[in-house]
PDB file of C-alpha atoms and ligand atoms in Angstrom:
ATOM      1  CA  MET A   1      10.655 -11.765  -2.300  1.00  0.00           C
ATOM      2  CA  GLY A   2      10.980  -9.662  -5.488  1.00  0.00           C
ATOM      3  CA  ALA A   3       9.911  -5.908  -5.455  1.00  0.00           C
ATOM      4  CA  ARG A   4       5.930  -5.989  -4.932  1.00  0.00           C
ATOM      5  CA  ILE A   5       4.147  -4.558  -8.003  1.00  0.00           C
ATOM      6  CA  LEU A   6       0.815  -2.910  -8.022  1.00  0.00           C
ATOM      7  CA  VAL A   7      -1.042  -3.430 -11.753  1.00  0.00           C
ATOM      8  CA  VAL A   8      -3.790  -0.921 -11.849  1.00  0.00           C
ATOM      9  CA  GLU A   9      -5.609  -1.968 -15.371  1.00  0.00           C
ATOM     10  CA  ASP A  10      -9.494  -2.197 -15.804  1.00  0.00           C
ATOM     11  CA  GLU A  11      -9.146  -4.434 -19.046  1.00  0.00           C
ATOM     12  CA  ARG A  12      -8.736  -7.867 -17.879  1.00  0.00           C
ATOM     13  CA  SER A  13      -6.728  -9.423 -20.970  1.00  0.00           C
ATOM     14  CA  ILE A  14      -4.048  -6.715 -20.578  1.00  0.00           C
ATOM     15  CA  ARG A  15      -3.961  -6.897 -16.672  1.00  0.00           C
ATOM     16  CA  SER A  16      -3.328 -10.515 -16.807  1.00  0.00           C
ATOM     17  CA  PHE A  17      -0.765 -10.062 -19.694  1.00  0.00           C
ATOM     18  CA  ILE A  18       1.389  -8.068 -17.594  1.00  0.00           C
ATOM     19  CA  ILE A  19       0.887  -9.971 -14.160  1.00  0.00           C
ATOM     20  CA  THR A  20       1.799 -13.141 -16.250  1.00  0.00           C
ATOM     21  CA  ASN A  21       5.252 -11.217 -17.586  1.00  0.00           C
ATOM     22  CA  LEU A  22       5.760  -9.871 -14.202  1.00  0.00           C
ATOM     23  CA  LYS A  23       5.625 -13.087 -12.189  1.00  0.00           C
ATOM     24  CA  ARG A  24       7.879 -14.973 -14.792  1.00  0.00           C
ATOM     25  CA  ASN A  25      10.324 -12.450 -13.691  1.00  0.00           C
ATOM     26  CA  GLY A  26      10.123 -12.920 -10.196  1.00  0.00           C
ATOM     27  CA  PHE A  27       8.021 -10.021  -8.986  1.00  0.00           C
ATOM     28  CA  GLU A  28       5.422  -9.979  -6.286  1.00  0.00           C
ATOM     29  CA  VAL A  29       2.116  -8.830  -7.927  1.00  0.00           C
ATOM     30  CA  LEU A  30      -0.729  -7.132  -6.262  1.00  0.00           C
ATOM     31  CA  GLU A  31      -3.690  -6.027  -8.627  1.00  0.00           C
ATOM     32  CA  ALA A  32      -6.716  -3.730  -8.897  1.00  0.00           C
ATOM     33  CA  GLU A  33      -9.416  -3.169 -11.383  1.00  0.00           C
ATOM     34  CA  ARG A  34     -10.486   0.219 -10.341  1.00  0.00           C
ATOM     35  CA  GLY A  35      -9.117   3.527  -8.652  1.00  0.00           C
ATOM     36  CA  HIS A  36     -10.355   3.185  -5.346  1.00  0.00           C
ATOM     37  CA  GLU A  37      -9.340  -0.051  -4.876  1.00  0.00           C
ATOM     38  CA  ALA A  38      -5.676   0.951  -6.297  1.00  0.00           C
ATOM     39  CA  LEU A  39      -5.594   3.611  -3.575  1.00  0.00           C
ATOM     40  CA  ARG A  40      -6.642   1.258  -0.713  1.00  0.00           C
ATOM     41  CA  LEU A  41      -3.817  -1.400  -1.851  1.00  0.00           C
ATOM     42  CA  VAL A  42      -1.224   1.727  -2.062  1.00  0.00           C
ATOM     43  CA  LYS A  43      -2.045   2.564   1.600  1.00  0.00           C
ATOM     44  CA  LEU A  44      -2.260  -0.959   2.968  1.00  0.00           C
ATOM     45  CA  GLU A  45       0.685  -2.711   0.833  1.00  0.00           C
ATOM     46  CA  LYS A  46       2.772   0.042   0.047  1.00  0.00           C
ATOM     47  CA  PRO A  47       3.995  -1.747  -3.076  1.00  0.00           C
ATOM     48  CA  ASP A  48       7.486  -0.660  -4.365  1.00  0.00           C
ATOM     49  CA  LEU A  49       5.999   0.357  -7.819  1.00  0.00           C
ATOM     50  CA  VAL A  50       2.675   1.179  -9.372  1.00  0.00           C
ATOM     51  CA  LEU A  51       2.018   0.236 -13.277  1.00  0.00           C
ATOM     52  CA  LEU A  52      -1.114   2.602 -13.629  1.00  0.00           C
ATOM     53  CA  ASP A  53      -3.677   2.758 -16.467  1.00  0.00           C
ATOM     54  CA  ILE A  54      -4.965   6.321 -17.132  1.00  0.00           C
ATOM     55  CA  LYS A  55      -8.794   5.613 -18.005  1.00  0.00           C
ATOM     56  CA  LEU A  56     -10.295   3.924 -15.320  1.00  0.00           C
ATOM     57  CA  PRO A  57     -13.923   3.153 -14.511  1.00  0.00           C
ATOM     58  CA  ASP A  58     -14.030   4.882 -11.408  1.00  0.00           C
ATOM     59  CA  LEU A  59     -10.894   7.330 -10.975  1.00  0.00           C
ATOM     60  CA  ASP A  60      -8.402   9.068 -13.387  1.00  0.00           C
ATOM     61  CA  GLY A  61      -5.100   7.554 -13.214  1.00  0.00           C
ATOM     62  CA  PHE A  62      -3.758  11.170 -13.001  1.00  0.00           C
ATOM     63  CA  GLN A  63      -5.717  11.813  -9.746  1.00  0.00           C
ATOM     64  CA  ILE A  64      -4.021   8.761  -8.642  1.00  0.00           C
ATOM     65  CA  CYS A  65      -0.711   9.393  -9.320  1.00  0.00           C
ATOM     66  CA  LYS A  66      -0.752  12.830  -7.944  1.00  0.00           C
ATOM     67  CA  GLU A  67      -2.194  11.265  -4.636  1.00  0.00           C
ATOM     68  CA  ILE A  68       0.483   8.599  -4.758  1.00  0.00           C
ATOM     69  CA  SER A  69       3.062  10.941  -5.331  1.00  0.00           C
ATOM     70  CA  SER A  70       2.270  13.359  -2.675  1.00  0.00           C
ATOM     71  CA  SER A  71       1.440  10.914   0.086  1.00  0.00           C
ATOM     72  CA  TYR A  72       3.970   7.942  -0.714  1.00  0.00           C
ATOM     73  CA  PRO A  73       6.759   9.455  -2.386  1.00  0.00           C
ATOM     74  CA  GLU A  74       8.896   6.580  -2.052  1.00  0.00           C
ATOM     75  CA  ILE A  75       6.516   4.817  -4.311  1.00  0.00           C
ATOM     76  CA  SER A  76       7.559   4.471  -7.976  1.00  0.00           C
ATOM     77  CA  VAL A  77       5.134   4.856 -10.667  1.00  0.00           C
ATOM     78  CA  ILE A  78       5.092   4.003 -14.452  1.00  0.00           C
ATOM     79  CA  MET A  79       1.898   5.458 -16.074  1.00  0.00           C
ATOM     80  CA  LEU A  80       0.335   2.929 -18.912  1.00  0.00           C
ATOM     81  CA  THR A  81      -0.927   5.011 -21.789  1.00  0.00           C
ATOM     82  CA  ALA A  82      -2.899   4.178 -25.119  1.00  0.00           C
ATOM     83  CA  LEU A  83      -1.308   5.652 -28.178  1.00  0.00           C
ATOM     84  CA  GLY A  84      -2.784   9.507 -28.232  1.00  0.00           C
ATOM     85  CA  GLN A  85      -4.178   9.353 -24.878  1.00  0.00           C
ATOM     86  CA  ASP A  86      -3.050  12.365 -22.986  1.00  0.00           C
ATOM     87  CA  LEU A  87       0.337  11.900 -23.775  1.00  0.00           C
ATOM     88  CA  ASP A  88       1.367  15.381 -23.543  1.00  0.00           C
ATOM     89  CA  LYS A  89       0.056  15.202 -20.062  1.00  0.00           C
ATOM     90  CA  VAL A  90       1.839  12.108 -19.555  1.00  0.00           C
ATOM     91  CA  LYS A  91       5.147  13.154 -20.938  1.00  0.00           C
ATOM     92  CA  GLY A  92       5.249  16.269 -18.729  1.00  0.00           C
ATOM     93  CA  LEU A  93       5.026  13.839 -15.912  1.00  0.00           C
ATOM     94  CA  GLU A  94       4.547  16.543 -13.702  1.00  0.00           C
ATOM     95  CA  LEU A  95       2.397  14.200 -11.627  1.00  0.00           C
ATOM     96  CA  GLY A  96       4.987  12.531  -9.912  1.00  0.00           C
ATOM     97  CA  ALA A  97       5.032   9.676 -12.480  1.00  0.00           C
ATOM     98  CA  ASP A  98       9.002   8.006 -12.941  1.00  0.00           C
ATOM     99  CA  ASP A  99       8.084   7.228 -16.477  1.00  0.00           C
ATOM    100  CA  TYR A 100       5.588   6.001 -18.821  1.00  0.00           C
ATOM    101  CA  ILE A 101       4.604   3.358 -21.295  1.00  0.00           C
ATOM    102  CA  ILE A 102       2.351   3.252 -24.573  1.00  0.00           C
ATOM    103  CA  LYS A 103      -0.043   0.273 -25.006  1.00  0.00           C
ATOM    104  CA  PRO A 104       0.535  -1.920 -26.727  1.00  0.00           C
ATOM    105  CA  PHE A 105       4.510  -2.687 -25.544  1.00  0.00           C
ATOM    106  CA  ASN A 106       6.892  -5.607 -25.641  1.00  0.00           C
ATOM    107  CA  PRO A 107       6.846  -6.985 -22.399  1.00  0.00           C
ATOM    108  CA  MET A 108      10.576  -6.943 -22.415  1.00  0.00           C
ATOM    109  CA  VAL A 109      10.460  -3.431 -22.492  1.00  0.00           C
ATOM    110  CA  LEU A 110       8.382  -2.947 -19.740  1.00  0.00           C
ATOM    111  CA  ILE A 111      10.243  -5.257 -17.332  1.00  0.00           C
ATOM    112  CA  ALA A 112      13.375  -3.474 -18.512  1.00  0.00           C
ATOM    113  CA  ARG A 113      11.863  -0.073 -17.567  1.00  0.00           C
ATOM    114  CA  ILE A 114      10.452  -1.528 -13.964  1.00  0.00           C
ATOM    115  CA  LYS A 115      13.887  -2.747 -13.419  1.00  0.00           C
ATOM    116  CA  ALA A 116      15.919   0.668 -14.263  1.00  0.00           C
ATOM    117  CA  ILE A 117      13.509   2.448 -12.081  1.00  0.00           C
ATOM    118  CA  LEU A 118      13.976   0.213  -9.137  1.00  0.00           C
ATOM    119  CA  ARG A 119      17.776   0.377  -9.637  1.00  0.00           C
ATOM    120  CA  ARG A 120      17.600   4.156  -9.991  1.00  0.00           C
ATOM    121  CA  THR A 121      15.540   4.276  -6.742  1.00  0.00           C
ATOM    122  CA  ASN A 122      17.877   1.891  -5.102  1.00  0.00           C
ATOM    123  CA  LYS A 123      15.174   0.386  -3.544  1.00  0.00           C
ATOM    124  CA  LYS A 124      15.894  -2.059  -0.761  1.00  0.00           C
ATOM    125  CA  ILE A 125      13.253  -4.376  -1.211  1.00  0.00           C
ATOM    126  CA  GLN A 126      11.520  -4.611   2.404  1.00  0.00           C
ATOM    127  CA  LYS A 127      10.931  -7.903   4.029  1.00  0.00           C
ATOM    128  CA  GLU A 128      10.774  -6.482   7.116  1.00  0.00           C
ATOM    129  CA  VAL A 129       9.817  -2.963   8.456  1.00  0.00           C
ATOM    130  CA  CYS A 130      11.284  -1.825  11.876  1.00  0.00           C
ATOM    131  CA  THR A 131      10.083   1.355  13.996  1.00  0.00           C
ATOM    132  CA  GLY A 132      10.765   1.633  17.945  1.00  0.00           C
ATOM    133  CA  PRO A 133      10.876  -1.872  19.577  1.00  0.00           C
ATOM    134  CA  PHE A 134       8.992  -3.579  16.819  1.00  0.00           C
ATOM    135  CA  ARG A 135      10.300  -5.636  13.905  1.00  0.00           C
ATOM    136  CA  VAL A 136       7.496  -6.770  11.537  1.00  0.00           C
ATOM    137  CA  ASP A 137       8.370  -9.325   9.074  1.00  0.00           C
ATOM    138  CA  LEU A 138       5.914  -8.994   5.915  1.00  0.00           C
ATOM    139  CA  GLU A 139       6.637 -12.118   4.736  1.00  0.00           C
ATOM    140  CA  ALA A 140       6.168 -14.343   7.528  1.00  0.00           C
ATOM    141  CA  GLN A 141       3.519 -12.038   8.740  1.00  0.00           C
ATOM    142  CA  SER A 142       4.854 -11.973  12.211  1.00  0.00           C
ATOM    143  CA  ILE A 143       5.763  -9.222  14.715  1.00  0.00           C
ATOM    144  CA  TYR A 144       8.454  -8.977  17.043  1.00  0.00           C
ATOM    145  CA  LYS A 145       8.529  -6.394  20.028  1.00  0.00           C
ATOM    146  CA  ASN A 146      12.288  -6.429  21.328  1.00  0.00           C
ATOM    147  CA  ASP A 147      12.585  -9.713  19.790  1.00  0.00           C
ATOM    148  CA  VAL A 148      10.006 -11.425  21.393  1.00  0.00           C
ATOM    149  CA  LEU A 149       7.171 -12.865  19.172  1.00  0.00           C
ATOM    150  CA  LEU A 150       3.846 -11.425  19.767  1.00  0.00           C
ATOM    151  CA  GLU A 151       0.593 -13.763  18.867  1.00  0.00           C
ATOM    152  CA  PHE A 152      -1.892 -11.838  16.521  1.00  0.00           C
ATOM    153  CA  THR A 153      -4.636 -12.928  14.753  1.00  0.00           C
ATOM    154  CA  PRO A 154      -4.834 -12.475  10.434  1.00  0.00           C
ATOM    155  CA  ARG A 155      -7.017  -9.165  11.326  1.00  0.00           C
ATOM    156  CA  GLU A 156      -4.908  -7.858  14.017  1.00  0.00           C
ATOM    157  CA  PHE A 157      -1.677  -8.277  11.703  1.00  0.00           C
ATOM    158  CA  CYS A 158      -3.295  -6.411   8.837  1.00  0.00           C
ATOM    159  CA  LEU A 159      -4.435  -3.568  11.298  1.00  0.00           C
ATOM    160  CA  MET A 160      -0.757  -3.610  12.527  1.00  0.00           C
ATOM    161  CA  LYS A 161       0.462  -3.202   9.103  1.00  0.00           C
ATOM    162  CA  VAL A 162      -2.096  -0.447   8.285  1.00  0.00           C
ATOM    163  CA  PHE A 163      -0.165   1.955  11.161  1.00  0.00           C
ATOM    164  CA  ILE A 164       3.382   0.563  10.102  1.00  0.00           C
ATOM    165  CA  ASN A 165       2.779   1.594   6.555  1.00  0.00           C
ATOM    166  CA  ASN A 166       1.161   4.858   7.445  1.00  0.00           C
ATOM    167  CA  ILE A 167       3.549   5.917  10.525  1.00  0.00           C
ATOM    168  CA  ASN A 168       2.564   9.604  11.637  1.00  0.00           C
ATOM    169  CA  LYS A 169      -0.377   9.633   9.134  1.00  0.00           C
ATOM    170  CA  ALA A 170      -3.943  10.378  10.955  1.00  0.00           C
ATOM    171  CA  LEU A 171      -6.557   7.642   9.844  1.00  0.00           C
ATOM    172  CA  SER A 172      -9.822   7.951  10.564  1.00  0.00           C
ATOM    173  CA  ARG A 173     -12.282   4.752  11.648  1.00  0.00           C
ATOM    174  CA  ASP A 174     -13.944   4.860   8.246  1.00  0.00           C
ATOM    175  CA  GLU A 175     -10.515   4.648   6.454  1.00  0.00           C
ATOM    176  CA  ILE A 176      -9.189   1.522   8.678  1.00  0.00           C
ATOM    177  CA  LEU A 177     -12.546   0.205   8.423  1.00  0.00           C
ATOM    178  CA  ASN A 178     -12.081   0.253   4.520  1.00  0.00           C
ATOM    179  CA  LEU A 179      -8.104  -0.591   4.602  1.00  0.00           C
ATOM    180  CA  VAL A 180      -8.976  -3.817   6.988  1.00  0.00           C
ATOM    181  CA  TRP A 181     -12.132  -5.194   6.639  1.00  0.00           C
ATOM    182  CA  GLY A 182     -12.482  -3.891   3.081  1.00  0.00           C
ATOM    183  CA  GLU A 183     -14.876  -1.510   0.920  1.00  0.00           C
ATOM    184  CA  ASP A 184     -17.685  -3.622   0.698  1.00  0.00           C
ATOM    185  CA  PHE A 185     -17.803  -4.196   4.601  1.00  0.00           C
ATOM    186  CA  ILE A 186     -20.912  -2.485   6.064  1.00  0.00           C
ATOM    187  CA  GLY A 187     -20.038  -2.330   9.615  1.00  0.00           C
ATOM    188  CA  ASP A 188     -20.053  -0.011  12.764  1.00  0.00           C
ATOM    189  CA  PRO A 189     -16.737   1.863  13.033  1.00  0.00           C
ATOM    190  CA  LYS A 190     -16.895   0.899  16.671  1.00  0.00           C
ATOM    191  CA  THR A 191     -15.676  -2.557  15.643  1.00  0.00           C
ATOM    192  CA  VAL A 192     -12.156  -0.444  14.606  1.00  0.00           C
ATOM    193  CA  ASP A 193     -12.362   0.844  18.338  1.00  0.00           C
ATOM    194  CA  VAL A 194     -12.609  -2.555  19.798  1.00  0.00           C
ATOM    195  CA  HIS A 195      -9.725  -4.204  17.779  1.00  0.00           C
ATOM    196  CA  ILE A 196      -7.546  -1.098  18.685  1.00  0.00           C
ATOM    197  CA  ARG A 197      -8.101  -1.815  22.398  1.00  0.00           C
ATOM    198  CA  ARG A 198      -7.079  -5.569  21.547  1.00  0.00           C
ATOM    199  CA  LEU A 199      -3.889  -4.711  19.742  1.00  0.00           C
ATOM    200  CA  ARG A 200      -3.000  -2.106  22.168  1.00  0.00           C
ATOM    201  CA  GLU A 201      -3.306  -5.058  25.076  1.00  0.00           C
ATOM    202  CA  LYS A 202      -0.539  -6.941  22.887  1.00  0.00           C
ATOM    203  CA  ILE A 203       1.861  -4.128  21.802  1.00  0.00           C
ATOM    204  CA  GLU A 204       1.808  -1.348  24.370  1.00  0.00           C
ATOM    205  CA  ASP A 205       3.363  -1.549  27.807  1.00  0.00           C
ATOM    206  CA  ASN A 206       0.444   0.458  29.416  1.00  0.00           C
ATOM    207  CA  PRO A 207      -2.694  -0.018  27.044  1.00  0.00           C
ATOM    208  CA  SER A 208      -4.584   2.432  29.503  1.00  0.00           C
ATOM    209  CA  LYS A 209      -1.897   5.268  28.340  1.00  0.00           C
ATOM    210  CA  PRO A 210      -1.010   3.886  24.708  1.00  0.00           C
ATOM    211  CA  GLN A 211       2.625   5.029  23.503  1.00  0.00           C
ATOM    212  CA  TYR A 212       2.343   3.520  20.052  1.00  0.00           C
ATOM    213  CA  ILE A 213      -1.223   3.942  18.831  1.00  0.00           C
ATOM    214  CA  GLU A 214      -2.629   7.488  19.757  1.00  0.00           C
ATOM    215  CA  THR A 215      -6.340   8.238  19.912  1.00  0.00           C
ATOM    216  CA  LEU A 216      -7.153  11.562  17.808  1.00  0.00           C
ATOM    217  CA  TRP A 217     -10.425  12.563  19.486  1.00  0.00           C
ATOM    218  CA  GLY A 218     -13.234  12.572  17.003  1.00  0.00           C
ATOM    219  CA  ARG A 219     -10.984  11.913  13.881  1.00  0.00           C
ATOM    220  CA  GLY A 220      -9.362   8.381  14.407  1.00  0.00           C
ATOM    221  CA  TYR A 221      -5.905   7.010  15.338  1.00  0.00           C
ATOM    222  CA  LEU A 222      -2.489   7.993  14.466  1.00  0.00           C
ATOM    223  CA  TRP A 223       0.747   5.569  15.047  1.00  0.00           C
ATOM    224  CA  ARG A 224       3.167   8.097  16.231  1.00  0.00           C
ATOM    225  CA  LYS A 225       6.737   7.829  15.430  1.00  0.00           C
ATOM    226  CA  GLY A 226       8.279   7.345  19.124  1.00  0.00           C
ATOM    227  CA  ASP A 227      12.171   6.760  18.379  1.00  0.00           C
TER     228      ASP A 227
HETATM  229 CA1   CA B 301      -8.510   1.506 -19.172  1.00  0.00          CA
END
């Protein structure tokens, strides 16, 4: 599994051009056309690096960059900018971006810059995430507790992944609904409670006294790092 890269670009032709080149170089690719979708994928999937266009239909790329670097400093960001587009701001890189590239660019340059950043941050490409007694294999989509494989539905796995990728961060029901069920899902936030209850039955030693997924009254849930 190569590094996972999120491509945020609203222009379809540029996006597919970038994606083709990334895949050719063995990267795993996620894509977003809009800013909100990009932030959703950052929280849900924790990519290793984000290629971020500045002018997007819903959110400003600078705003997204700021949010990524404050909440997920371990994720690298390369800003994609058109010539003359807020270049001063990009050059300052005060927003936490690691680098910038001016469009149009040579794909070989893009790949080289990505590799340089991944080398510099010495990123270990994570195939699995371990916390407490749990080992989550992201590739095989399986979860072990004390090396025993647990049975999960795809939805439950996704819910577990949201928690594992956001340890010690409070998540509201709406946020969880958005992350796990998608932005277009219209449903009762209580759906979340039902699924959390099922998840607890699988992962907690004592589901009525949860040790891992904590309920924050009136606010949502939080995976408390217990080790
Ligand atoms: Ca754009």
